[in-house]
Amino acid sequence: MTVHWLDLDTPPHLPALYARAATKRTITGDTLPDKGLRCWVTVDGKPLEAFREVCDLPSSPLLPPTYPHLLAFGLQMQLLTDKDFPFPLLGLIHLSNQIRVLRPMGGVSQLRIGVSANNLQKHPKGATFDVVTQVDDLIGPLWEAQSTLLCKGVDLPGDAPQPAASIASGMTELTRWYAPADIGRRYARVSGDYNPIHLSAASAKLFDLPTAIAHGLWLEARTLAALNSHLPAANVEITVDFKKPVRLPAEVNLHSSEAGSSGDFQLNGHADLVHMVGRWRPLS
């Protein structure tokens, strides 16, 4: 699909987008728009340090591998709440996330972020699609990501593709940590993502959840912080599949293979409940 880009002068205003998201609750079609949004953003040191703190990331001259997602959040919100987008933002389920660090992300201050949606596919519970995020610096492509989201209730023709099996072995426990009840609110203040299912038990119950659940991108960032010494700084593709949500508060434990150009990891909870599985591989 050819993307028709709309270049914005400034990043979107989040409060207006939240108001727009709250008013759209129905599915209005089954075709993704071909429009993409782009904007230049400035990397500000203060929000970056706040992100490092909430995700327990060490100080580094390089941007954390998941940080461009925060810079892209406003554009993603505007794309997904546009009147031409067929699915309501509230209720979308984040199934997986893949990021590709093309070059070391150091010494960058100005970045061009581009977001678009593609790859609409049938799913046993509805339909999935990908939100694609591209980041360029003044030299060229720097970072890419693909987030796969599920919208329940969409009825597409044909058969749903079979998921690929992801079984890894040879992992040992690397570390464990405690996810406190307020981590969703703390992450929201840093990221701007105030999804009610992550904020409190009371707001999560509005969406039929017994308690708040940890934000998937916070789990990924916190996991990659623990894997920092295992991962290459660039020329790497990192993929995570979100399994069972982490109900807050909770203790989780991280299992990983040895450091190297390739590896696997898994985040478990009580009674070895699998919350997230992931892998890193060199870019081909």
C-alpha positions in Angstrom: 0.0 0.0 0.0 1.3 3.4 -1.0 1.3 5.9 2.0 0.1 9.4 1.3 2.0 11.5 3.8 0.6 14.6 5.6 3.4 16.6 7.1 2.5 18.5 10.4 4.2 21.6 11.6 3.9 20.7 15.3 3.1 17.5 17.3 -0.6 16.8 17.9 -2.3 18.2 21.0 -3.1 15.2 23.2 -6.1 16.4 25.3 -8.2 17.0 22.1 -7.3 13.5 20.8 -8.4 11.9 24.1 -11.7 13.7 23.8 -12.1 12.4 20.2 -11.2 8.8 21.3 -13.8 8.9 24.1 -16.6 9.7 21.6 -15.9 6.9 19.1 -17.1 3.5 20.3 -18.3 1.8 17.1 -16.6 0.1 14.1 -17.3 2.1 11.0 -15.6 0.1 8.2 -13.1 -2.6 7.3 -10.6 -0.8 5.2 -7.5 1.1 6.5 -6.8 4.6 5.2 -3.7 5.1 3.2 -2.8 8.3 5.0 0.3 8.7 7.1 1.4 11.5 9.4 4.9 12.9 9.8 6.4 15.6 12.0 9.8 16.7 13.2 10.2 16.5 17.0 12.9 17.7 19.4 14.5 15.2 21.9 14.2 16.9 25.3 16.6 15.8 28.0 14.2 16.2 30.9 11.4 13.9 29.7 14.1 11.4 28.6 15.5 11.3 32.1 12.0 10.9 33.5 11.5 7.9 31.1 14.8 6.4 32.2 13.8 6.7 35.9 10.3 5.1 35.5 11.7 2.2 33.4 14.9 1.7 35.6 17.1 2.4 32.6 20.8 3.3 33.1 22.2 6.6 32.0 23.6 6.4 28.5 24.5 8.7 25.6 22.2 6.5 23.5 18.4 6.8 23.4 16.7 3.7 24.9 15.5 1.4 22.2 11.8 1.9 23.0 12.0 5.7 23.6 11.0 6.6 20.0 7.5 5.1 20.7 7.0 8.0 23.2 8.0 10.6 20.7 5.5 9.0 18.2 2.6 8.6 20.6 0.8 11.8 19.6 1.0 11.0 15.9 -0.2 7.5 16.6 -3.1 8.9 18.6 -4.1 11.3 15.8 -3.9 8.5 13.2 -6.0 6.1 15.2 -8.7 8.7 16.1 -9.0 10.2 12.6 -12.6 10.3 11.3 -11.4 8.0 8.4 -10.0 5.4 10.7 -12.5 2.5 10.9 -11.9 1.2 14.5 -12.4 2.8 17.9 -9.2 3.4 19.8 -10.6 2.3 23.1 -10.7 -1.4 23.3 -7.8 -2.1 20.9 -5.5 -4.9 22.2 -1.7 -4.7 21.7 -0.6 -8.2 20.7 3.0 -7.7 19.7 5.7 -5.1 19.1 8.8 -5.2 16.9 11.5 -2.6 16.8 14.6 -2.3 14.6 17.5 -0.1 15.7 19.3 0.6 12.4 22.1 2.7 13.7 23.3 3.7 17.2 20.9 6.3 18.6 23.4 8.7 20.1 23.8 12.5 19.7 20.4 13.0 18.2 18.3 16.1 18.9 16.0 16.4 15.9 14.0 13.5 14.6 11.3 13.1 11.9 8.6 10.7 13.1 6.3 9.0 10.6 3.3 6.8 11.4 0.9 4.8 9.2 -1.3 1.7 9.4 -1.3 -1.4 7.2 -1.5 -5.2 7.0 -5.2 -5.7 7.9 -5.8 -9.4 8.6 -8.5 -11.6 9.8 -8.2 -12.9 13.4 -10.2 -15.5 15.3 -11.5 -12.7 17.5 -11.8 -10.0 14.9 -9.0 -8.3 12.8 -5.4 -7.3 13.4 -3.5 -4.4 11.8 -0.1 -2.9 12.2 0.8 0.6 13.2 4.2 1.3 11.5 6.5 4.0 12.9 9.5 5.3 11.1 12.2 7.5 12.6 14.8 9.5 10.6 17.5 11.8 11.9 19.3 14.3 9.8 21.4 11.5 8.1 18.5 9.2 7.2 16.6 6.2 8.6 17.5 5.5 12.2 14.7 3.3 13.8 11.6 1.4 12.8 8.7 -0.2 14.7 5.7 -2.3 14.0 2.9 -2.7 16.6 0.2 -5.3 15.9 -3.2 -4.4 17.4 -6.4 -6.4 17.6 -9.9 -5.0 17.1 -12.5 -7.4 18.3 -15.8 -7.7 16.4 -14.5 -7.0 12.9 -15.7 -9.5 10.3 -13.3 -9.9 7.4 -13.7 -12.6 4.6 -11.4 -15.5 4.4 -9.5 -17.6 6.9 -7.4 -16.3 9.8 -3.6 -17.0 9.4 -2.2 -19.5 11.8 0.2 -18.0 14.4 3.8 -19.1 14.3 5.0 -21.2 17.2 7.6 -19.4 19.4 9.3 -21.9 21.7 12.7 -21.0 23.1 15.0 -23.1 25.3 18.2 -22.6 27.2 17.1 -19.6 29.2 17.9 -19.1 32.9 16.5 -16.5 35.4 18.3 -13.2 35.0 16.4 -11.0 37.5 13.0 -10.3 39.0 11.3 -7.1 40.0 8.1 -5.7 41.6 5.6 -3.8 39.5 3.8 -1.5 42.0 0.1 -0.6 41.8 0.9 3.0 40.7 3.3 2.2 37.9 0.6 2.8 35.2 0.0 6.3 36.5 3.7 7.0 36.8 4.3 5.8 33.2 1.3 7.8 32.0 2.8 11.0 33.4 6.0 10.3 31.4 4.5 8.9 28.2 1.2 10.9 27.9 -0.7 7.6 27.5 -3.6 7.8 30.0 -5.3 4.5 29.0 -7.8 3.8 31.9 -7.0 0.1 32.0 -3.5 1.0 33.3 -4.3 3.8 35.8 -6.2 2.2 38.7 -8.4 -0.6 39.7 -11.5 1.7 39.6 -10.8 2.9 36.0 -9.9 -0.6 34.8 -13.2 -2.0 36.1 -15.0 0.3 33.6 -13.5 -2.0 31.0 -14.4 -5.2 32.8 -10.9 -5.8 34.3 -10.7 -6.7 38.0 -7.6 -4.4 38.5 -5.3 -2.2 36.5 -2.8 -4.0 34.2 0.8 -2.9 33.4 1.3 -1.1 30.2 2.9 -3.3 27.5 5.5 -0.8 26.4 6.5 -0.2 30.0 7.0 -3.9 30.5 9.1 -4.0 27.3 11.2 -1.0 28.3 11.7 -2.4 31.8 12.7 -5.8 30.4 15.2 -4.3 27.9 16.7 -2.3 30.7 17.4 -5.5 32.5 18.8 -7.0 29.3 20.9 -3.9 28.6 24.3 -5.7 28.7 22.9 -8.5 26.6 21.8 -6.5 23.6 23.7 -4.9 20.7 23.4 -1.2 20.5 22.3 -1.2 16.8 21.7 -3.4 13.8 19.2 -5.4 15.9 15.6 -6.4 15.7 13.7 -6.9 19.0 10.3 -8.6 19.0 7.9 -9.1 21.9 4.6 -11.0 22.0 2.3 -10.0 24.8 0.6 -13.0 26.3 -1.2 -12.7 29.7 -1.5 -9.2 31.2 0.3 -8.3 34.4 -2.3 -7.4 37.0 -1.0 -4.7 39.4 0.7 -5.0 41.8 2.8 -8.0 40.9 6.2 -9.6 41.0 7.6 -10.8 37.7 10.8 -12.7 36.8 12.8 -12.5 33.6 14.5 -15.4 32.0 17.0 -15.0 29.2 19.5 -16.7 27.0 23.2 -15.6 27.1 24.3 -12.3 25.7 25.1 -12.2 22.0 24.0 -11.2 18.6 20.8 -13.3 19.0 18.9 -14.4 22.0 15.5 -15.1 23.6 13.7 -13.9 26.8 10.5 -14.5 28.7 8.7 -12.6 31.4 6.9 -14.8 33.9 4.6 -14.1 36.9 3.1 -16.1 39.7 3.0 -19.9 39.1 5.1 -19.4 35.9 2.3 -17.5 34.2 3.8 -16.3 30.9 3.3 -12.5 30.4 5.6 -11.8 27.5 8.0 -13.7 25.2 10.6 -12.0 23.1 13.8 -12.3 21.0 16.5 -10.3 19.5 18.1 -11.0 16.2 20.7 -9.2 14.0 19.1 -7.3 11.0 19.4 -9.2 7.8 
